[in-house]
């Protein structure tokens, strides 16, 4: 039976507190609320209902002529709402096409004391939904649940009492996700109705013949039920009886309280729709199970936080609840309908176990039932679950469903789960913004979980690094490897050493220790940082990483204060900051020589295709202004980076740009089998000195090659030529290669067309996604050795074998851009903006990254675009602000709770000014003996970044099926471990998720469906290779939005609002045909326009009179002089600026052919390749977890 609640342990002293700016660290001991209380979990029970068999997503628009309007659950006609949904909600996902227009979300809530508007069960959350208010009702001890009974009835009836607030199992302040303010996501099913009687209808019908589908069940999956289905038309089968059955109650017309119970004091966290009133828990004896209803009026306009999945209401003692289906279902497989198991009910087990159909239980309020003893068999309310009519287990769309119809009963229609009640990415983001947004994050506490990447906050560096530079999958590391093996939760770091910082955060300070260089540990070579402990009056220090004692150099000595801290600790960045830089000495440089300023070499394909598409003309025109934006050090007037130019087709053309020349000189190298540099002086020049010659060259290049008929091109000799130029000038730098087609010319690196899209998704796809030759891999490694990075800008009209040529960019820490079917008029803006960002962004050259860890853990695996010649050093010819390296950490010994764990990342690099520097990034972690502490201190976004990169890496060595099963099994094992070790006992009909990982099933399903991993033939082989390469280098913010795109409504945009509108869940059910929505995932951006959107809005933004007249082939928004147009354009630009790539805007009109591609990114729905919807996958995950538990 469905229910979703949040219960959290009491707020711990010193945890994150909005008023206290993060306060002191949480206590390490096992005080009350530390290990005694259970961590936050989520019950998602009743994930067991099934929609009717269907085949595709519902079209939007008015219903067919003459279509019969379905009746509501209470007999009233309610427009076009689908019959199988829970009341006036959204149409069933992929429901039949006759369902008509999805209803618009309503923000209207019933006034206090007024009857609710209808008794249906929920619709989509309003677009303006915000996070739940901070002052909501307290929650129970740490679990958010879907399923099980609302109040689990104890074994013996007792007097009606109000539970004491302090008693275990009752509501207590909840420790919110990431340690934030208490009680944020408390959801209780207070007085909810699946289908109660219509007011004024009198007693319910006694006939059972026309009952509606039962609400979700919480029993075990039926035998032989696979999960997630590919078929949508599986027949029903008879099987095991349901293990628990939901009952329902008619919502009260006004607030009612028990005698002696206080009236509601605050808004409850309402769940899907205006049907709930305040109700107190039924009578019970002994400690009440941790599932009591939250009271209070509905939150006005609030979105239901991951609500209750198909949970019926709770009957009020003394209220007549007509047509109740009495319980009597024992635990799965233990009780037949009507055969209650007396004495089996246990608090927390979600098992009534006592009530038998038709038998009064004096003094006992059964969950979801009204007056004790009033329920009688045969009095089925339409839509109510009757004994024997439930479907046990994991019913999902398209799955064979066991159902025990009793003799004489009609076989009920299936009801679907309400996706509104599942955990939502959007709700988590909004809650975190509300709790932690626009605040300071002070890093002086060990193991403090940072705000989400989607939240704006200011970092105050006081000893641990900013989360912008490094995030971790967990901030409380288990002390033993056994705990990690059980939970299968990864220990990982996502490192972005050059991440962009907001304006209100200073760059890492630079420390100069003179000719002796940085102070380091004698044994492990860790750099001096705030974790080192000074001893012996400050003359020696103990290393935090290897515990070795090292002498302090005389020039670095300072005495200690009464706290054993150096007296100059706050004056030295390395002793008080988490991130800082050392100026490196010549010992840290190649050949013990300080480096020269780096160089940028632009290498332009001038074959027929590049000239015809307009790429060469556009590039040469824009490079005039782009070169003015070369990166320079903070405070410098101009960049010292040198520039050079090469053009190529089947031969190479070098240009002498010496400032003494009036015109540039071209030197042609036609022997491409043995490339050499025809000139040294004059090839790499200072921009300010040779500006006139460079401008002359950029004007002449398009003219020189305007009439070319050369179609064959090469690539290997081009990169070789650039590498020779970098090496011979004794510099580091980067090659910008603008390339159009497969290199088939007779030259080194010649490739053949091996494209075979049919192999994608099969076991042979790895042959297609691996390089066809190792030439480019070796070339990339040669480039790394010379400190030469390669960025590829590809403009293909056909297959170019990205899997092979992309090795040059991925090995060197570069980036590959791809513009399919490029035309300068349509794609030029995107190309130039990408190039601008690439040139301007913070970057380090010729970098070596090493991760050091404290005793007991060690880095074992690395994911990203780089080269490793050994097991410890990550070599990067360049690393920029958009790149991240993901590192797996494993145990090699037992950790200590008291000592904690430490990580130091050191990046040795050459800056854009030619300085050799060391950037040091430090982070400290708590260690725990209790599973609950680990689950309480995880970061979901970092976990998905880690798992997705690990999965993409394994594509070249494993087969698609094994990868999918591996991710699914790991997800199930992680959640089952939590259920087994941390959650309070409860019915197996409930899916219990830890608060910090409640989005894990959703994100795992998104990873499985993503184009980078799914192996679908809907995309080209090159696109698949490009996406895999892109995901490997993504930071946490990029993977979060790539796997779960942002869907933003624009039709009710407030142009004057400083903040972006609240996003919607990625499902077609959220789209209204009178709305306009922006969908983006960091790579693509769509503007979806409903056919019935206001003509005024269309006129303001597009300058035409109706949606049908919009030019969807355009990709530009018109500059109209009105607030709506300005607001939409500003929002699109703001979103683009937050992403590493410039996203071209694609207009999609409702029901146009492009809509199928748009829907491909609505990740909560079923995929075009029969991939599971979010609801299906959660149901399947529940089944897998139960199998593991059994």
mmCIF file of N, CA and C in Angstrom, residues 359-421:
data_model
loop_
_atom_site.group_PDB
_atom_site.id
_atom_site.type_symbol
_atom_site.label_atom_id
_atom_site.label_comp_id
_atom_site.label_asym_id
_atom_site.label_seq_id
_atom_site.Cartn_x
_atom_site.Cartn_y
_atom_site.Cartn_z
ATOM 1 N N UNK A 359 -14.874 -8.691 10.070
ATOM 2 C CA UNK A 359 -14.815 -8.828 11.524
ATOM 3 C C UNK A 359 -14.483 -7.499 12.150
ATOM 4 N N UNK A 360 -15.293 -7.098 13.102
ATOM 5 C CA UNK A 360 -15.001 -5.846 13.789
ATOM 6 C C UNK A 360 -13.804 -6.061 14.704
ATOM 7 N N UNK A 361 -12.972 -5.068 14.776
ATOM 8 C CA UNK A 361 -11.848 -5.108 15.721
ATOM 9 C C UNK A 361 -12.090 -3.977 16.707
ATOM 10 N N UNK A 362 -12.693 -4.273 17.839
ATOM 11 C CA UNK A 362 -13.076 -3.174 18.732
ATOM 12 C C UNK A 362 -11.855 -2.381 19.169
ATOM 13 N N UNK A 363 -12.015 -1.079 19.122
ATOM 14 C CA UNK A 363 -10.970 -0.231 19.665
ATOM 15 C C UNK A 363 -9.744 -0.121 18.791
ATOM 16 N N UNK A 364 -9.760 -0.698 17.615
ATOM 17 C CA UNK A 364 -8.553 -0.651 16.787
ATOM 18 C C UNK A 364 -8.846 0.076 15.488
ATOM 19 N N UNK A 365 -8.109 1.147 15.267
ATOM 20 C CA UNK A 365 -8.247 1.828 13.977
ATOM 21 C C UNK A 365 -7.238 1.229 13.023
ATOM 22 N N UNK A 366 -7.730 0.560 12.016
ATOM 23 C CA UNK A 366 -6.796 0.003 11.042
ATOM 24 C C UNK A 366 -6.315 1.122 10.129
ATOM 25 N N UNK A 367 -5.149 0.960 9.587
ATOM 26 C CA UNK A 367 -4.626 2.003 8.719
ATOM 27 C C UNK A 367 -5.573 2.281 7.573
ATOM 28 N N UNK A 368 -5.847 3.544 7.378
ATOM 29 C CA UNK A 368 -6.682 3.925 6.261
ATOM 30 C C UNK A 368 -8.138 3.578 6.475
ATOM 31 N N UNK A 369 -8.507 3.071 7.668
ATOM 32 C CA UNK A 369 -9.890 2.654 7.865
ATOM 33 C C UNK A 369 -10.600 3.599 8.810
ATOM 34 N N UNK A 370 -11.878 3.616 8.695
ATOM 35 C CA UNK A 370 -12.652 4.524 9.525
ATOM 36 C C UNK A 370 -12.994 3.895 10.845
ATOM 37 N N UNK A 371 -14.279 3.976 11.194
ATOM 38 C CA UNK A 371 -14.703 3.517 12.498
ATOM 39 C C UNK A 371 -14.399 2.039 12.644
ATOM 40 N N UNK A 372 -13.750 1.670 13.747
ATOM 41 C CA UNK A 372 -13.404 0.248 13.916
ATOM 42 C C UNK A 372 -14.630 -0.632 13.807
ATOM 43 N N UNK A 373 -14.450 -1.688 13.075
ATOM 44 C CA UNK A 373 -15.536 -2.656 12.962
ATOM 45 C C UNK A 373 -16.574 -2.305 11.943
ATOM 46 N N UNK A 374 -16.420 -1.157 11.277
ATOM 47 C CA UNK A 374 -17.460 -0.777 10.321
ATOM 48 C C UNK A 374 -17.246 -1.419 8.956
ATOM 49 N N UNK A 375 -16.050 -1.818 8.684
ATOM 50 C CA UNK A 375 -15.788 -2.337 7.345
ATOM 51 C C UNK A 375 -16.452 -3.686 7.172
ATOM 52 N N UNK A 376 -17.164 -3.867 6.072
ATOM 53 C CA UNK A 376 -17.809 -5.142 5.804
ATOM 54 C C UNK A 376 -17.472 -5.571 4.385
ATOM 55 N N UNK A 377 -17.238 -6.842 4.203
ATOM 56 C CA UNK A 377 -17.008 -7.291 2.830
ATOM 57 C C UNK A 377 -18.265 -7.080 2.015
ATOM 58 N N UNK A 378 -18.081 -6.879 0.732
ATOM 59 C CA UNK A 378 -19.241 -6.691 -0.119
ATOM 60 C C UNK A 378 -19.676 -5.264 -0.233
ATOM 61 N N UNK A 379 -19.067 -4.361 0.528
ATOM 62 C CA UNK A 379 -19.476 -2.960 0.417
ATOM 63 C C UNK A 379 -18.424 -2.190 -0.341
ATOM 64 N N UNK A 380 -18.020 -2.671 -1.439
ATOM 65 C CA UNK A 380 -16.908 -2.040 -2.155
ATOM 66 C C UNK A 380 -17.302 -0.716 -2.749
ATOM 67 N N UNK A 381 -16.493 0.246 -2.505
ATOM 68 C CA UNK A 381 -16.649 1.558 -3.140
ATOM 69 C C UNK A 381 -15.961 1.483 -4.495
ATOM 70 N N UNK A 382 -16.517 2.066 -5.518
ATOM 71 C CA UNK A 382 -15.812 2.043 -6.811
ATOM 72 C C UNK A 382 -14.405 2.602 -6.619
ATOM 73 N N UNK A 383 -13.462 1.861 -7.116
ATOM 74 C CA UNK A 383 -12.075 2.311 -6.986
ATOM 75 C C UNK A 383 -11.396 1.835 -5.728
ATOM 76 N N UNK A 384 -12.132 1.125 -4.852
ATOM 77 C CA UNK A 384 -11.507 0.698 -3.599
ATOM 78 C C UNK A 384 -10.949 -0.711 -3.764
ATOM 79 N N UNK A 385 -9.870 -0.943 -3.068
ATOM 80 C CA UNK A 385 -9.304 -2.288 -3.099
ATOM 81 C C UNK A 385 -10.153 -3.200 -2.237
ATOM 82 N N UNK A 386 -10.599 -4.291 -2.772
ATOM 83 C CA UNK A 386 -11.383 -5.256 -2.008
ATOM 84 C C UNK A 386 -10.524 -6.482 -1.724
ATOM 85 N N UNK A 387 -10.867 -7.200 -0.669
ATOM 86 C CA UNK A 387 -10.096 -8.418 -0.391
ATOM 87 C C UNK A 387 -10.116 -9.330 -1.610
ATOM 88 N N UNK A 388 -8.971 -9.808 -1.954
ATOM 89 C CA UNK A 388 -8.903 -10.723 -3.072
ATOM 90 C C UNK A 388 -8.779 -10.049 -4.407
ATOM 91 N N UNK A 389 -8.854 -8.725 -4.427
ATOM 92 C CA UNK A 389 -8.777 -8.057 -5.721
ATOM 93 C C UNK A 389 -7.443 -7.383 -5.940
ATOM 94 N N UNK A 390 -6.568 -7.465 -4.993
ATOM 95 C CA UNK A 390 -5.305 -6.731 -5.119
ATOM 96 C C UNK A 390 -4.361 -7.429 -6.071
ATOM 97 N N UNK A 391 -3.443 -6.657 -6.569
ATOM 98 C CA UNK A 391 -2.378 -7.234 -7.385
ATOM 99 C C UNK A 391 -1.116 -7.197 -6.552
ATOM 100 N N UNK A 392 -0.585 -8.336 -6.209
ATOM 101 C CA UNK A 392 0.606 -8.293 -5.355
ATOM 102 C C UNK A 392 1.796 -7.771 -6.121
ATOM 103 N N UNK A 393 2.654 -7.159 -5.342
ATOM 104 C CA UNK A 393 3.994 -6.933 -5.828
ATOM 105 C C UNK A 393 4.143 -5.799 -6.772
ATOM 106 N N UNK A 394 5.068 -5.994 -7.698
ATOM 107 C CA UNK A 394 5.637 -4.895 -8.429
ATOM 108 C C UNK A 394 4.895 -4.660 -9.723
ATOM 109 N N UNK A 395 3.638 -4.401 -9.663
ATOM 110 C CA UNK A 395 2.925 -4.213 -10.904
ATOM 111 C C UNK A 395 3.496 -3.040 -11.645
ATOM 112 N N UNK A 396 3.769 -3.198 -12.902
ATOM 113 C CA UNK A 396 4.185 -2.045 -13.686
ATOM 114 C C UNK A 396 3.571 -2.126 -15.048
ATOM 115 N N UNK A 397 3.607 -0.992 -15.734
ATOM 116 C CA UNK A 397 3.005 -0.996 -17.064
ATOM 117 C C UNK A 397 3.627 -2.083 -17.912
ATOM 118 N N UNK A 398 2.765 -2.849 -18.518
ATOM 119 C CA UNK A 398 3.264 -3.855 -19.437
ATOM 120 C C UNK A 398 3.691 -5.147 -18.793
ATOM 121 N N UNK A 399 3.497 -5.269 -17.475
ATOM 122 C CA UNK A 399 3.950 -6.505 -16.829
ATOM 123 C C UNK A 399 2.760 -7.417 -16.558
ATOM 124 N N UNK A 400 3.000 -8.697 -16.684
ATOM 125 C CA UNK A 400 1.972 -9.650 -16.312
ATOM 126 C C UNK A 400 1.688 -9.487 -14.837
ATOM 127 N N UNK A 401 0.430 -9.403 -14.505
ATOM 128 C CA UNK A 401 0.077 -9.000 -13.151
ATOM 129 C C UNK A 401 -0.742 -10.079 -12.488
ATOM 130 N N UNK A 402 -0.250 -10.704 -11.457
ATOM 131 C CA UNK A 402 -1.106 -11.658 -10.753
ATOM 132 C C UNK A 402 -2.270 -10.928 -10.104
ATOM 133 N N UNK A 403 -3.420 -11.445 -10.205
ATOM 134 C CA UNK A 403 -4.550 -10.798 -9.560
ATOM 135 C C UNK A 403 -5.536 -11.854 -9.120
ATOM 136 N N UNK A 404 -5.992 -11.797 -7.878
ATOM 137 C CA UNK A 404 -6.884 -12.817 -7.345
ATOM 138 C C UNK A 404 -8.301 -12.276 -7.341
ATOM 139 N N UNK A 405 -8.998 -12.405 -8.408
ATOM 140 C CA UNK A 405 -10.383 -11.958 -8.384
ATOM 141 C C UNK A 405 -11.217 -13.020 -7.687
ATOM 142 N N UNK A 406 -11.979 -12.594 -6.690
ATOM 143 C CA UNK A 406 -12.822 -13.570 -5.992
ATOM 144 C C UNK A 406 -14.025 -13.904 -6.864
ATOM 145 N N UNK A 407 -14.617 -15.043 -6.628
ATOM 146 C CA UNK A 407 -15.786 -15.432 -7.435
ATOM 147 C C UNK A 407 -16.856 -14.361 -7.378
ATOM 148 N N UNK A 408 -17.386 -14.072 -8.531
ATOM 149 C CA UNK A 408 -18.461 -13.088 -8.582
ATOM 150 C C UNK A 408 -17.970 -11.671 -8.692
ATOM 151 N N UNK A 409 -16.669 -11.460 -8.618
ATOM 152 C CA UNK A 409 -16.167 -10.090 -8.713
ATOM 153 C C UNK A 409 -15.702 -9.835 -10.132
ATOM 154 N N UNK A 410 -15.914 -8.622 -10.586
ATOM 155 C CA UNK A 410 -15.371 -8.241 -11.884
ATOM 156 C C UNK A 410 -13.867 -8.074 -11.772
ATOM 157 N N UNK A 411 -13.151 -8.437 -12.818
ATOM 158 C CA UNK A 411 -11.693 -8.233 -12.808
ATOM 159 C C UNK A 411 -11.429 -6.727 -12.867
ATOM 160 N N UNK A 412 -10.738 -6.171 -11.901
ATOM 161 C CA UNK A 412 -10.612 -4.718 -11.860
ATOM 162 C C UNK A 412 -9.633 -4.216 -12.902
ATOM 163 N N UNK A 413 -9.845 -2.980 -13.316
ATOM 164 C CA UNK A 413 -8.883 -2.314 -14.182
ATOM 165 C C UNK A 413 -7.675 -1.936 -13.332
ATOM 166 N N UNK A 414 -6.523 -1.802 -13.966
ATOM 167 C CA UNK A 414 -5.329 -1.478 -13.199
ATOM 168 C C UNK A 414 -5.218 0.025 -13.005
ATOM 169 N N UNK A 415 -4.752 0.429 -11.846
ATOM 170 C CA UNK A 415 -4.436 1.838 -11.629
ATOM 171 C C UNK A 415 -2.949 2.022 -11.704
ATOM 172 N N UNK A 416 -2.545 3.162 -12.183
ATOM 173 C CA UNK A 416 -1.120 3.435 -12.325
ATOM 174 C C UNK A 416 -0.608 4.158 -11.099
ATOM 175 N N UNK A 417 0.665 4.072 -10.893
ATOM 176 C CA UNK A 417 1.295 4.864 -9.849
ATOM 177 C C UNK A 417 1.306 6.322 -10.272
ATOM 178 N N UNK A 418 1.252 7.189 -9.310
ATOM 179 C CA UNK A 418 1.314 8.611 -9.593
ATOM 180 C C UNK A 418 2.770 9.054 -9.566
ATOM 181 N N UNK A 419 3.335 9.431 -10.704
ATOM 182 C CA UNK A 419 4.744 9.852 -10.703
ATOM 183 C C UNK A 419 4.986 11.064 -9.812
ATOM 184 N N UNK A 420 3.930 11.847 -9.545
ATOM 185 C CA UNK A 420 4.103 13.003 -8.666
ATOM 186 C C UNK A 420 4.606 12.596 -7.290
ATOM 187 N N UNK A 421 4.341 11.357 -6.916
ATOM 188 C CA UNK A 421 4.694 10.940 -5.568
ATOM 189 C C UNK A 421 6.078 10.317 -5.487
#
